[in-house]
Amino acid sequence: MTDTLRLRRPDDWHVHLRDGAMLAAVADATARQFARAIVMPNLKPPVTTVAAAAAYRDRIRAAVSPGLNFEPLMTCYLVDGIDPDELVRGHGEGVFTAAKLYPAHATTNSAHGVTDVRHIHAALEAMQRIGMPLLIHGEVTDHTVDVFDREAAFIDRVLNGVVRDFPELRIVFEHITTKDAVDFVAEAGPNIAATITPHHLAINRNAMFDGGMRPHFYCLPVAKRELHRLALRAAATSGNPKFFLGTDSAPHGIEAKESDCGCAGIYNAPFAIESYARTFEEEGALDRLEGFASEYGPAFYRLPLNADVITLERVPTPVPARLAAAGTEIVPFHAGETLAWRFLG
Ligand code: DOR
Ligand code: ZN
């Protein structure tokens, strides 16, 4: 049995680092494991300009402990009627790596999101022209659609149209949760990829209702039925470079989760690579972890591979029930469990 795993250092292609005291509390967890991360722009107010993204990038760099080499890759939050020139300029200046489409009211801090993709057609045209990736939170917001069907409905109602209208646009279907999304991405052209989170590989929707309401397993898109989890595990461990790592680590203080209207989001950053390693080992695919975690993402984003290596050791690794952060506590993913792999650095 393998007892030491060495991998080219991975990157996180989807993370929420927040701002202020919470940023200061969580930045190192991501920076310890990952060389780079695509940072979500759903702050209050959202990051919609080059200046705001550059300032946020400075705050992230300042929050990461000296000695950790970490490169935040910034994204622009798309709003109705956004000026394509701002995207083109930000991309050209190396500030915006990509732009994020949140359907309005789909999730946390998405009130300013896009109400109809027609309102960002000019932006999508410019992004297609310059090769700037579009990152999509793929859920319809129509409340007559069952919450567990909103990703599949998004493919039918929105994504097919975007792909038809912008056939060369480079798209990442973020944090996919369904077999429908796996199949869509697998069958699409090489310009379409997807990220998969540790939690959607590990839990199905039953986790939210196991003996009572379990708010720490609530995120968006919400975890689906077991058949979908199995499709995600097959995709992640398949060696298909269209599927790569994106944690969607999304910290919320415990009081915001354990509430009569608990926030969506799972904080998995502190044990992210250990969690993925568990899934890949369970699937007999540890040899494919490096491609998923460290190679396919850079290839899609047309960025160099990281040169350095991380090491994981087979040591029982207990995950704390709570972590202190920003004057409160966060319940991390896998809280109270013991993972088989330990990240050494
Ligand atoms: O669960 C989620 N949390 N999904 C999202 O799309 C947003 C995120 C957050 O910002 O908390
Ligand atoms: Zn997210």
XYZ file of N, CA and C and ligand atoms in Angstrom, residues 16 18 42 107-108 137 219-220 248 250 252 264-265, ligand 1:
50
model
N -13.844 30.820 -2.324
C -14.333 32.064 -1.709
C -13.396 32.414 -0.561
N -13.466 35.568 0.849
C -14.087 36.635 1.657
C -13.180 37.855 1.759
N -17.862 37.408 -5.242
C -19.171 37.736 -4.641
C -19.011 38.355 -3.254
N -27.543 32.507 -5.369
C -26.798 32.048 -4.200
C -26.321 33.236 -3.372
N -25.407 32.990 -2.420
C -24.894 34.019 -1.519
C -24.365 35.234 -2.292
N -22.078 29.799 -12.512
C -22.897 29.150 -11.491
C -24.160 28.698 -12.224
N -25.052 23.617 0.822
C -24.321 24.524 -0.068
C -25.150 24.646 -1.337
N -24.722 25.514 -2.224
C -25.380 25.656 -3.509
C -24.351 25.546 -4.631
N -14.693 25.236 -4.094
C -15.843 26.035 -3.663
C -15.868 26.186 -2.146
N -16.282 27.764 1.093
C -17.124 28.955 1.290
C -17.426 29.117 2.780
N -18.554 30.361 6.372
C -19.552 31.188 7.066
C -19.392 30.908 8.555
N -25.733 29.196 2.607
C -25.172 28.100 1.807
C -23.657 28.218 1.789
N -22.976 27.103 1.970
C -21.516 27.145 1.845
C -20.870 26.152 2.777
O -22.650 27.193 -1.210
C -22.275 28.206 -1.758
N -21.662 29.195 -1.076
N -22.504 28.345 -3.056
C -22.249 29.496 -3.693
O -22.488 29.560 -4.876
C -21.746 30.671 -2.958
C -21.046 30.274 -1.749
C -20.810 31.419 -0.801
O -20.333 32.480 -1.251
O -21.049 31.256 0.394
